[in-house]
XYZ file of C-alpha atoms in Angstrom:
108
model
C 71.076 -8.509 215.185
C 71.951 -12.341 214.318
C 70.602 -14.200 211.520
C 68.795 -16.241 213.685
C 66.599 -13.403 214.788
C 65.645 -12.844 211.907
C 61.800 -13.794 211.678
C 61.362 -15.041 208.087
C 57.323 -15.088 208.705
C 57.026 -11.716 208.840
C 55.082 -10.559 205.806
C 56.254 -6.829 205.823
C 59.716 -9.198 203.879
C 57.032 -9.501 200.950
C 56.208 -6.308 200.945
C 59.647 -4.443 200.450
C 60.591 -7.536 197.601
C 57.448 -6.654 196.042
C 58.609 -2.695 195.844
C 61.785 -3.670 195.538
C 60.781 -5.411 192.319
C 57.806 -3.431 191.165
C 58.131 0.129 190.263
C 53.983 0.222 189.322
C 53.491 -1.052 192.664
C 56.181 1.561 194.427
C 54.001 4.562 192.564
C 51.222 3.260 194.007
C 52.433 3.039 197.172
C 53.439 6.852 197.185
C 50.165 7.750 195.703
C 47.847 5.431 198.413
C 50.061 3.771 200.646
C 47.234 2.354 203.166
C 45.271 0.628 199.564
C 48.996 -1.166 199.051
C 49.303 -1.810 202.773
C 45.415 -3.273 202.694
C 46.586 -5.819 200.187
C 49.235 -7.542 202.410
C 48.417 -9.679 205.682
C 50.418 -7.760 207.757
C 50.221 -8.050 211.942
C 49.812 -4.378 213.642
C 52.784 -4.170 215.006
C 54.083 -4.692 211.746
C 51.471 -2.320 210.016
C 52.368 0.134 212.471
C 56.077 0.034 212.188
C 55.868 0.685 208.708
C 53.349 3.817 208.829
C 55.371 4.874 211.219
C 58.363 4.891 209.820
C 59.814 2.936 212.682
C 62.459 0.639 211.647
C 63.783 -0.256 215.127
C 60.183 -1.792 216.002
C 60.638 -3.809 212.633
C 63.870 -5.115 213.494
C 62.513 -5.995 217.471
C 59.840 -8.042 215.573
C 62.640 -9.722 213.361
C 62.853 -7.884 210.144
C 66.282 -8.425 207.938
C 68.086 -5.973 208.131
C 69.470 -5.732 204.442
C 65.583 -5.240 203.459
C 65.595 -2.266 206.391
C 68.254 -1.001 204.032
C 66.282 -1.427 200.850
C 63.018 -0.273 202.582
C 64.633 3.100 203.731
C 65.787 3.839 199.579
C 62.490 3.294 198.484
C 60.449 5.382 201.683
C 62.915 8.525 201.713
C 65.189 8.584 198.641
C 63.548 6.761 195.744
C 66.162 8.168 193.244
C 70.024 7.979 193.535
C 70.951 11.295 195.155
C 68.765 10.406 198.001
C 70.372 8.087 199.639
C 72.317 9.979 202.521
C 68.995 10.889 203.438
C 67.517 7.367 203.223
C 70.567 6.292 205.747
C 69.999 9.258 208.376
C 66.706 8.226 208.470
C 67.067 4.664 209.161
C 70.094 5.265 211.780
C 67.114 7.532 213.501
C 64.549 5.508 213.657
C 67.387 2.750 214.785
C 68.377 4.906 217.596
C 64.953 6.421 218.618
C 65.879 9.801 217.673
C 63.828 12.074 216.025
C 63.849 11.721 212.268
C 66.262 14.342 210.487
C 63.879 18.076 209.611
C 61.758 16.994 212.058
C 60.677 19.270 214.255
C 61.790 17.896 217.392
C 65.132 17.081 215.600
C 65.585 20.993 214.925
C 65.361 21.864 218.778
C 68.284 19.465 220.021
């Protein structure tokens, strides 16, 4: 991915800054995800993506990828041992594999 892919419209950028920056708003996010989600004027695809999980559909639709980065931390290791597991993740979703302790990840 080039910079100039990189579609700076896309308000799913907001929302990972926000978290990023806002540990009130990253409990609430973990508590009621969809109420957080509700407050940000997100397309579908970009909804979708994120409740999803999908981080390869984010990038398609332009997403940075240093907030991909950030964005993985804060869904699967929100504390500092946890970020192996943040990175397998992220490579999954990347590659359209099946996300690590997944079921369908277990039977390959």
């Amino acid at each position: 991915m080039s910079l100039e892919s990189i579609n700076r419209a896309l308000v799913s950028h907001d929302l990972v800054q926000d978290l990023k920056r806002n540990a009130d708003l990253r409990e609430e996010f973990v508590k009621d995800e969809a109420a957080v989600l509700d407050r940000y004027e997100l397309t579908g695809a970009e909804r979708t993506a994120i409740e999803e999980r999908d981080f390869r559909s984010l990038y398609d639709l332009g997403f940075h990828p240093y907030l991909g980065a950030q964005f993985a931390r804060i869904l699967f290791a929100n504390n500092k041992s946890g970020a192996t597991s943040a990175v397998q993740h992220l490579l999954a979703s990347i590659r359209r594999e099946p996300a690590p302790g997944h079921a369908d990840a277990d039977d390959a």
